[in-house]
Structures are given as C-alpha cells and as structure tokens.
Short mmCIF file of C-alpha atoms in Angstrom, two decimals:
data_model
loop_
_atom_site.label_atom_id
_atom_site.label_comp_id
_atom_site.label_asym_id
_atom_site.label_seq_id
_atom_site.Cartn_x
_atom_site.Cartn_y
_atom_site.Cartn_z
CA MET A 254 0.01 -0.01 0.03
CA HIS A 255 2.94 2.28 0.79
CA LEU A 256 0.94 4.66 2.84
CA GLY A 257 2.78 7.95 3.19
CA ALA A 258 4.54 7.79 -0.17
CA ARG A 259 6.08 10.99 -1.24
CA PRO A 260 5.38 10.84 -4.69
CA VAL A 261 1.69 10.97 -3.34
CA ASN A 262 0.55 8.00 -5.29
CA ASP A 263 -0.60 5.87 -2.54
CA VAL A 264 -4.13 5.56 -3.54
CA LEU A 265 -5.64 4.30 -0.10
CA ARG A 266 -5.14 8.08 1.14
CA SER A 267 -8.31 8.76 -0.75
CA HIS A 268 -11.62 7.96 1.00
CA LEU A 269 -13.04 7.33 -2.46
CA VAL A 270 -10.72 4.31 -3.07
CA ARG A 271 -10.88 3.14 0.34
CA SER A 272 -14.91 2.94 -0.22
CA LYS A 273 -13.87 0.22 -2.93
CA LEU A 274 -12.03 -1.74 -0.22
CA LEU A 275 -13.97 -1.64 2.86
CA PRO A 276 -16.94 -3.94 1.56
CA TRP A 277 -14.00 -6.48 1.05
CA PHE A 278 -13.10 -6.43 4.59
CA ALA A 279 -16.55 -6.46 5.96
CA ARG A 280 -16.96 -9.93 4.60
CA ALA A 281 -13.48 -11.24 5.68
CA ASP A 282 -12.64 -13.27 8.61
CA GLN A 283 -9.24 -11.76 8.74
CA VAL A 284 -7.16 -9.32 6.78
CA VAL A 285 -3.40 -9.90 5.92
CA LEU A 286 -1.52 -6.73 5.07
CA LEU A 287 1.29 -8.36 3.10
CA GLY A 288 4.00 -6.11 3.47
CA ASP A 289 5.01 -2.34 2.52
CA ALA A 290 1.73 -0.85 4.26
CA LEU A 291 3.53 1.91 5.33
CA GLU A 292 6.21 3.88 3.22
CA LEU A 293 9.28 4.58 5.70
CA ARG A 294 12.03 5.05 3.19
CA GLN A 295 10.67 8.24 1.46
CA ALA A 296 9.66 10.37 4.43
CA PRO A 297 9.83 10.70 8.33
CA MET A 298 7.75 7.95 10.25
CA GLU A 299 5.30 10.39 11.67
CA ASP A 300 4.35 11.65 8.03
CA ALA A 301 3.31 8.02 7.02
CA LEU A 302 1.35 7.39 10.15
CA ASP A 303 -0.55 10.72 9.60
CA VAL A 304 -1.35 9.23 6.16
CA ALA A 305 -2.19 5.85 7.54
CA ARG A 306 -4.61 6.77 10.13
CA PRO A 307 -7.72 7.09 8.27
CA PHE A 308 -7.09 3.96 6.49
CA PHE A 309 -6.51 1.93 9.79
CA GLY A 310 -9.53 3.57 11.60
CA GLU A 311 -12.02 2.67 8.77
CA LEU A 312 -10.41 -0.93 8.65
CA GLY A 313 -11.12 -1.20 12.44
CA GLU A 314 -14.55 -0.20 11.78
CA ALA A 315 -15.18 -2.54 9.10
CA LEU A 316 -13.84 -5.53 10.74
CA GLY A 317 -14.90 -4.92 14.31
CA GLY A 318 -13.36 -7.54 16.26
CA LYS A 319 -11.89 -9.60 13.44
CA ARG A 320 -8.20 -10.26 13.33
CA VAL A 321 -5.39 -8.06 11.36
CA VAL A 322 -2.15 -9.37 10.36
CA LEU A 323 0.77 -7.13 9.81
CA VAL A 324 3.67 -8.64 7.63
CA PRO A 325 6.55 -6.01 7.23
CA GLY A 326 8.26 -5.67 3.94
CA ASN A 327 11.38 -3.83 3.00
CA HIS A 328 9.70 -0.50 2.79
CA ASP A 329 8.24 -0.80 6.34
CA HIS A 330 10.90 -3.27 7.86
CA PRO A 331 11.76 -0.73 10.81
CA LEU A 332 8.51 -1.75 12.20
CA LEU A 333 10.46 -4.83 13.59
CA ASP A 334 12.30 -3.52 16.70
CA GLU A 335 14.41 -6.47 17.04
CA ARG A 336 16.86 -8.63 15.37
CA VAL A 337 15.02 -11.26 13.46
CA THR A 338 16.62 -14.89 13.65
CA GLY A 339 13.48 -16.92 12.25
CA GLN A 340 9.73 -16.96 11.83
CA PHE A 341 7.96 -15.26 14.59
CA GLU A 342 4.43 -14.09 15.36
CA ARG A 343 3.15 -11.98 18.16
CA ARG A 344 0.27 -9.85 19.40
CA VAL A 345 0.77 -6.03 19.27
CA ARG A 346 -0.98 -4.03 22.03
CA ALA A 347 -2.07 -0.54 21.90
CA SER A 348 0.02 0.19 25.19
CA GLU A 349 3.08 -0.54 23.27
CA PRO A 350 5.40 2.39 22.58
CA GLY A 351 6.21 3.64 19.03
CA ALA A 352 4.50 2.98 15.78
CA LEU A 353 3.21 -0.56 16.42
CA GLY A 354 1.41 0.71 19.57
CA LYS A 355 -0.31 3.67 17.42
CA LEU A 356 -1.51 1.22 14.81
CA ALA A 357 -2.86 -1.16 17.66
CA GLY A 358 -4.74 1.69 19.15
CA TRP A 359 -6.36 2.68 15.88
CA LEU A 360 -7.84 -0.88 15.73
CA PRO A 361 -9.40 -0.74 19.35
CA GLN A 362 -11.61 -3.95 18.61
CA SER A 363 -9.34 -5.92 16.61
CA GLU A 364 -6.49 -8.20 17.34
CA LEU A 365 -3.35 -6.82 15.85
CA ILE A 366 -0.75 -9.73 15.04
CA LEU A 367 2.90 -8.69 13.76
CA SER A 368 4.07 -11.71 11.98
CA TYR A 369 7.49 -11.92 9.95
CA PRO A 370 8.90 -12.71 7.45
CA GLY A 371 5.39 -14.50 6.66
CA TYR A 372 2.21 -15.70 7.79
CA ARG A 373 0.62 -18.97 7.63
CA ILE A 374 -3.01 -18.19 6.52
CA ARG A 375 -3.94 -21.68 5.75
CA PRO A 376 -2.00 -24.92 6.41
CA ASP A 377 -1.40 -25.12 2.58
CA VAL A 378 -1.49 -21.29 2.03
CA TYR A 379 1.64 -19.21 3.15
CA GLY A 380 1.75 -15.22 2.67
CA ILE A 381 5.25 -13.33 2.48
CA HIS A 382 6.12 -9.89 0.93
CA GLY A 383 8.78 -11.45 -1.08
CA HIS A 384 11.49 -8.94 -0.42
CA TYR A 385 14.31 -11.62 0.06
CA LEU A 386 13.72 -12.25 -3.91
CA ASP A 387 15.92 -9.27 -4.44
CA CYS A 388 18.90 -11.45 -3.46
CA HIS A 389 18.21 -13.73 -6.30
CA ASN A 390 16.97 -10.94 -9.07
CA THR A 391 18.71 -10.61 -12.20
CA VAL A 392 17.27 -7.38 -12.99
CA PRO A 393 20.03 -4.77 -12.54
CA THR A 394 17.86 -2.43 -10.52
CA ILE A 395 19.60 0.04 -8.08
CA GLU A 396 18.31 -1.82 -5.05
CA ASN A 397 19.28 -5.37 -6.63
CA MET A 398 22.93 -4.01 -7.03
CA LEU A 399 23.02 -2.82 -3.69
CA VAL A 400 21.58 -6.21 -2.27
CA SER A 401 24.28 -7.96 -4.57
CA ALA A 402 27.08 -6.01 -2.98
CA ALA A 403 25.70 -6.84 0.73
CA LYS A 404 25.41 -10.64 -0.41
CA ARG A 405 29.04 -10.38 -0.96
CA ARG A 406 29.88 -8.64 2.42
CA ALA A 407 27.38 -11.16 4.23
CA LYS A 408 28.86 -14.18 2.28
CA LEU A 409 25.47 -15.31 1.44
CA PRO A 410 26.03 -19.00 0.12
CA SER A 411 25.04 -19.23 -3.84
CA SER A 412 23.50 -22.48 -3.44
CA GLY A 413 21.81 -24.86 -0.89
CA ARG A 414 19.38 -24.30 2.22
CA LEU A 415 19.10 -20.77 3.56
CA GLU A 416 17.89 -19.55 6.80
CA ILE A 417 15.59 -16.37 7.48
CA ALA A 418 18.72 -15.01 9.60
CA ASP A 419 20.88 -15.42 6.32
CA TYR A 420 18.49 -13.08 4.38
CA GLU A 421 18.27 -10.83 7.22
CA ARG A 422 21.86 -10.34 7.81
CA THR A 423 22.04 -9.57 4.00
CA VAL A 424 19.29 -7.05 3.32
CA ALA A 425 18.48 -5.53 6.91
CA PRO A 426 21.31 -3.16 7.23
CA LEU A 427 20.28 -1.56 3.77
CA TYR A 428 16.78 -1.21 5.09
CA THR A 429 17.89 0.32 8.18
CA LEU A 430 20.18 2.79 6.40
CA GLY A 431 17.21 3.80 4.12
CA PHE A 432 15.10 4.34 7.06
CA GLN A 433 17.70 6.35 8.84
CA MET A 434 18.10 8.61 5.94
CA ALA A 435 14.30 8.92 5.57
CA GLN A 436 13.90 10.53 8.94
CA ARG A 437 16.11 13.57 8.05
CA ALA A 438 14.35 13.90 4.65
CA ARG A 439 12.52 17.00 4.08
CA THR A 440 11.81 16.58 0.62
CA ALA A 441 10.61 13.07 -1.34
CA ALA A 442 13.58 10.76 -1.64
CA GLY A 443 14.95 9.97 -5.11
CA ALA A 444 13.99 6.96 -7.17
CA PRO A 445 16.67 6.46 -9.58
CA SER A 446 15.38 2.73 -10.64
CA LYS A 447 11.96 4.21 -11.23
CA LYS A 448 13.17 7.24 -13.34
CA ALA A 449 15.40 4.60 -15.57
CA TRP A 450 12.22 2.26 -15.98
CA ALA A 451 10.20 5.29 -17.03
CA MET A 452 12.58 5.74 -19.87
CA LEU A 453 12.89 2.23 -20.97
CA ALA A 454 9.54 0.56 -20.16
CA SER A 455 6.63 0.30 -22.27
CA SER A 456 3.42 -1.83 -21.84
CA ASP A 457 4.48 -3.95 -24.69
CA GLY A 458 8.02 -4.52 -23.63
CA LYS A 459 9.75 -2.27 -26.12
CA PRO A 460 11.88 0.65 -25.01
CA PRO A 461 10.34 3.84 -26.72
CA GLY A 462 12.41 6.69 -28.15
CA LEU A 463 15.91 7.21 -29.28
CA ALA A 464 17.33 8.01 -25.59
CA ALA A 465 15.82 4.75 -24.37
CA ARG A 466 17.08 2.78 -27.55
CA VAL A 467 20.61 4.12 -26.82
CA LEU A 468 20.29 3.31 -23.00
CA GLY A 469 18.68 -0.10 -23.47
CA GLY A 470 20.72 -1.05 -26.35
CA ALA A 471 24.23 0.08 -25.47
CA LEU A 472 24.78 1.51 -21.90
CA VAL A 473 22.64 -0.90 -20.10
CA PRO A 474 23.98 -3.94 -21.48
CA GLY A 475 27.60 -2.64 -21.24
CA GLY A 476 27.36 -1.60 -17.79
CA VAL A 477 25.72 -4.99 -16.65
CA ALA A 478 28.56 -6.75 -18.38
CA ALA A 479 30.88 -4.70 -16.25
CA LEU A 480 29.17 -5.63 -13.32
CA ASN A 481 29.07 -9.35 -13.95
CA LEU A 482 32.93 -9.05 -14.51
CA LEU A 483 33.32 -7.73 -11.13
CA GLY A 484 31.64 -10.41 -9.34
CA PHE A 485 28.08 -8.77 -8.87
CA GLY A 486 24.92 -10.48 -10.08
CA PRO A 487 24.72 -12.15 -12.12
CA PHE A 488 22.41 -9.74 -13.95
CA ASP A 489 20.80 -9.70 -17.22
CA SER A 490 20.47 -6.80 -19.76
CA GLU A 491 16.96 -7.75 -20.82
CA ILE A 492 14.66 -5.03 -19.20
CA SER A 493 11.26 -5.78 -21.12
CA GLY A 494 7.99 -6.27 -19.38
CA PRO A 495 8.16 -9.98 -19.95
CA ALA A 496 11.75 -10.19 -18.63
CA LEU A 497 10.99 -8.23 -15.42
CA ARG A 498 8.20 -10.59 -14.74
CA GLN A 499 10.04 -13.71 -15.34
CA ALA A 500 13.10 -12.59 -13.59
CA GLY A 501 10.91 -11.64 -10.44
CA LEU A 502 9.16 -15.30 -10.47
CA ARG A 503 12.33 -17.19 -10.88
CA ALA A 504 13.81 -15.20 -7.97
CA MET A 505 10.74 -15.99 -5.73
CA SER A 506 10.83 -19.40 -6.73
CA GLU A 507 14.38 -19.53 -5.40
CA VAL A 508 13.34 -17.83 -2.00
CA VAL A 509 10.60 -20.59 -1.54
CA GLU A 510 12.88 -23.42 -2.47
CA ARG A 511 15.89 -22.47 -0.56
CA LEU A 512 14.07 -21.36 2.58
CA GLY A 513 11.96 -24.73 2.56
CA ILE A 514 8.65 -23.11 2.44
CA GLU A 515 6.28 -25.69 2.98
CA ALA A 516 2.90 -24.82 1.35
CA ASP A 517 0.98 -25.62 -1.84
CA HIS A 518 0.18 -21.87 -2.36
CA VAL A 519 2.49 -19.08 -1.74
CA ILE A 520 1.21 -15.40 -1.89
CA PHE A 521 3.77 -12.55 -2.36
CA GLY A 522 3.68 -8.76 -3.38
CA HIS A 523 6.94 -7.36 -3.65
CA THR A 524 7.06 -6.63 -7.28
CA HIS A 525 3.64 -5.17 -7.57
CA ARG A 526 2.86 -7.25 -10.44
CA MET A 527 -0.21 -8.96 -10.15
CA GLY A 528 -0.59 -12.48 -11.11
CA PRO A 529 -1.09 -15.12 -12.43
CA LEU A 530 -3.05 -13.47 -15.14
CA ASP A 531 -4.38 -15.00 -18.40
CA GLY A 532 -1.56 -16.12 -20.65
CA ASP A 533 0.85 -15.92 -17.74
CA GLU A 534 3.46 -18.53 -17.48
CA GLY A 535 6.34 -19.54 -14.83
CA TRP A 536 4.02 -19.10 -11.84
CA VAL A 537 5.06 -22.65 -10.46
CA THR A 538 8.22 -23.28 -8.74
CA PRO A 539 10.25 -26.44 -9.66
CA SER A 540 8.75 -28.30 -6.62
CA GLY A 541 5.37 -27.52 -7.88
CA VAL A 542 4.37 -24.65 -5.30
CA ARG A 543 1.90 -22.34 -6.94
CA LEU A 544 2.87 -18.44 -6.65
CA TYR A 545 0.38 -15.71 -6.57
CA ASN A 546 1.16 -11.96 -6.43
CA SER A 547 -1.22 -9.47 -4.87
CA GLY A 548 -0.35 -6.46 -6.83
CA ASN A 549 -0.23 -3.06 -5.42
CA TRP A 550 -2.22 0.04 -4.36
CA VAL A 551 0.06 2.62 -5.74
CA TYR A 552 -0.61 4.72 -9.06
CA GLU A 553 2.41 4.54 -11.34
CA PRO A 554 1.14 5.62 -14.74
CA VAL A 555 4.57 4.73 -16.72
CA PHE A 556 3.50 0.81 -16.15
CA LEU A 557 -0.10 1.21 -17.03
CA ASP A 558 -1.93 1.01 -20.29
CA ARG A 559 -4.94 3.22 -20.92
CA SER A 560 -7.30 0.27 -20.04
CA PRO A 561 -7.30 -1.44 -16.40
CA ALA A 562 -8.05 -4.71 -17.66
CA ARG A 563 -4.76 -4.84 -19.83
CA SER A 564 -2.43 -3.51 -17.04
CA PRO A 565 -1.21 -6.09 -14.44
CA TYR A 566 0.29 -3.20 -12.26
CA TRP A 567 -3.13 -1.29 -11.99
CA PRO A 568 -3.69 -0.48 -8.40
CA GLY A 569 -6.36 -2.32 -6.35
CA GLY A 570 -5.09 -5.72 -6.43
CA LEU A 571 -6.07 -8.44 -3.43
CA ILE A 572 -5.99 -12.14 -2.87
CA VAL A 573 -9.07 -14.00 -1.20
CA VAL A 574 -8.29 -17.22 0.40
CA GLU A 575 -11.37 -19.23 1.02
CA ASP A 576 -11.54 -22.23 3.61
CA GLU A 577 -10.71 -24.56 0.73
CA GLY A 578 -9.52 -24.11 -2.94
CA PRO A 579 -6.64 -22.15 -4.58
CA PRO A 580 -6.33 -18.41 -3.64
CA ARG A 581 -8.41 -16.35 -6.04
CA ILE A 582 -7.14 -12.75 -7.38
CA GLU A 583 -9.56 -9.93 -7.27
CA ARG A 584 -9.26 -6.41 -8.47
CA ALA A 585 -11.18 -3.97 -6.64
CA LEU A 586 -10.74 -0.60 -8.63
CA MET A 587 -11.22 -2.02 -12.32
CA ASP A 588 -14.36 0.52 -12.39
CA LEU A 589 -11.81 3.59 -12.01
CA ARG A 590 -9.73 5.21 -14.82
CA HIS A 591 -6.64 7.40 -14.90
CA GLU A 592 -8.67 10.51 -14.84
CA ASP A 593 -10.21 9.22 -11.45
CA PHE A 594 -6.59 9.17 -9.79
CA VAL A 595 -5.20 12.39 -11.00
CA PRO A 596 -7.39 14.94 -8.98
CA ILE A 597 -7.57 12.65 -5.90
CA LEU A 598 -3.57 12.72 -5.70
CA GLU A 599 -3.17 16.15 -6.76
CA GLU A 600 -5.43 17.33 -3.90
CA SER A 601 -3.73 15.15 -1.42
CA SER A 602 -0.32 16.61 -2.57
CA ARG A 603 -1.52 20.33 -2.01
CA VAL A 604 -3.00 19.32 1.55
CA LEU A 605 -0.12 17.21 3.08
CA TRP A 606 3.01 18.66 1.29
CA PRO A 607 2.20 22.52 0.27
CA ASP A 608 4.47 24.12 -2.16
CA PRO A 609 6.41 26.32 0.11
CA ARG A 610 5.71 29.30 -2.57
CA ASP A 611 1.96 29.29 -1.30
CA SER A 612 2.83 30.29 2.21
CA GLU A 613 4.00 33.58 3.55
CA PRO A 614 7.61 34.09 3.69
CA SER A 615 9.31 34.02 7.34
CA PRO A 616 10.27 37.28 8.70
CA PRO A 617 13.94 38.10 8.89
CA SER A 618 15.89 37.17 11.90
#
C-alpha cells in the first residue's frame, strides 16, 4: 500500500478508493497486510502515520473484532524493533510505545498480529512480502545492485538451504540505512530505478524513443557486463516487461525452495505485478508450489495501459483465500480510470505537502 509515499501516489489515502475496499474487509474473517503497508523510506515515520491513520481507522470499523495481521516488507521493515533470526508471530498491544502501538490503538476492537517474514494463512497457504527475492533477482535495478554488494559482504551462499537469519543479515542493514536517511528527509527521496524504467519500459516491453534505445541497447548491456565481470550479479541486460516478470518469478521460486517453505500456495507482493493473469507462465516453482502476487495500491502511470484490464500493475489488487480451494485474485478498482486518480492525488499533495511558494515568507531574523 505504501501509505505515506512522497510521490503521493498511494491511492488508499483517498476516501473514494478506500470505499471500494471496505466492503471486502466487511466480509473477511481476517485481513493480512502483506508488506509495505507503510512507506518508511521516503519521509519521516510520523508523516507516514498521519497518512495511514484514516485507513486503519476505517479498517477497524469494517472488521469489528476480527484479526488484522501485519507482515512487514522492505519499505516498512523498521516496524520490527528487534533482530530477526527466524519466523515469529506476536500480538501487538496499544500500550506499546512507537508506531506499532499507534496502529493497534487505531484498531481497538481487533487483534493486531505482527508476523514475519510471513504468515500461515491456511495450512497449505503461506503469505510473505517477498523482498528476499532481491537476493536472487537478475534485473539490474539500483536496489538489486545494492543487495548484490550486501550478499558479498554477508557471504550469502550461492546454493543450498538458507535460513531467515541469512537473508536478514544480508538485507536488514540496507533497510535500516534507508529508514535513517528518510527520518532526516524534508523532500521526497529520489527513485533512480523508477526514473530509468520510466525511460525504458513500455506496456509492450519495447523501449520507446531514441534515448531509450541508446540506453537500453548500449549503456545498460555494457554496464551489466561490467558488473558481472566484477563479480556482482549475475545480472541480465534484458529489461522488457516480460523479462521483469520472469526474473521476479524465478527469484521468488528460489526463495521458496531455499527457505524450504512448505505450502501448496505462496502469496507475495514485493514486485507489484499482479498474477497469475490469463496467459501468464512461470507461476509454479520447480517443486510444484503455486505462486500468486497480490499486486499493489499505488498509481504508477508509466507502467499502466489506458485500459485497467490490460494493466497488470493497475492498483487495487487483493487475494481472497477461502476455507478451501486455491487463492483467488480480485481487482477492486477496475471501475476507475486514470482520470479518477489524478485529481485525488493532486489534492492530497496540496494538503499534505504544500508548495513553499504558497505560504507567507518568514520574517527576517
């Protein structure tokens, strides 16, 4: 959900968008927030909590006394106030200090559970945010390159079984650094990977324009080759839409296999690309585990087609897990269009982060 995102593209800050989701909550026995509920790497935590409060308040009203499970991801990893060495699950109480206590206080009738790195939704269904897949992803994003360097420092084995502590030793220091930098931020944090994809990516996987052809056809492959020669990666220079999806699925499959996750179905969300959709391939691991991605609740026009039905990154994804049967993909915002998001997010931007030019100048000291 990335509530508190500084690009102000976290659509659940809008009451209109929340009204599309609340009926789903009212029918649920429990709600699992599968990572990156809060955006803690782009602005101070208090800013994210201010944005998140209406969502959690309305969630509590819709659920009554039903359970809410919070599974931290890479963008809200600092909610974990302890060093993680294995799977854990505990109840959060409103009396606790800090952000978790505030979240529990906004859900006074519900039981708030903190579970990490995942949660057993059903005996055969496991949910995990999926950020560990960055340790195996071959797409040369800035974050994947940083994780690759961290892998070398942490001496993460390239094969064989891995423990949760192995992954945490690799990625947690990066998340801590990003969080600490955001606490001092007064403007939106940069997103160099996103800017690069904006130039390179298109809905059909073909880079548009001369600049993109130069970057995608020469600079990226050359840079990737250099990184691979230096011992980073291995990274792949193919950056089309299908390549991004396939690389993410291969990496998530490796996480499932190397952690030894015992489940028939594994749900993740880290890569924001909902699936499997009609015509998709690669959503089954070598051992037969079926993968599902719950999508996202952020508005990223550069990744979207004009038609929501043709856009796997269209916001509003969720996964329904019944008492039996495979998990089911649902898309709660299919009746909205680009034009519906723009005024909502522009208004939110003006209210939460006004342009300094709109305020009176400070008197001279």
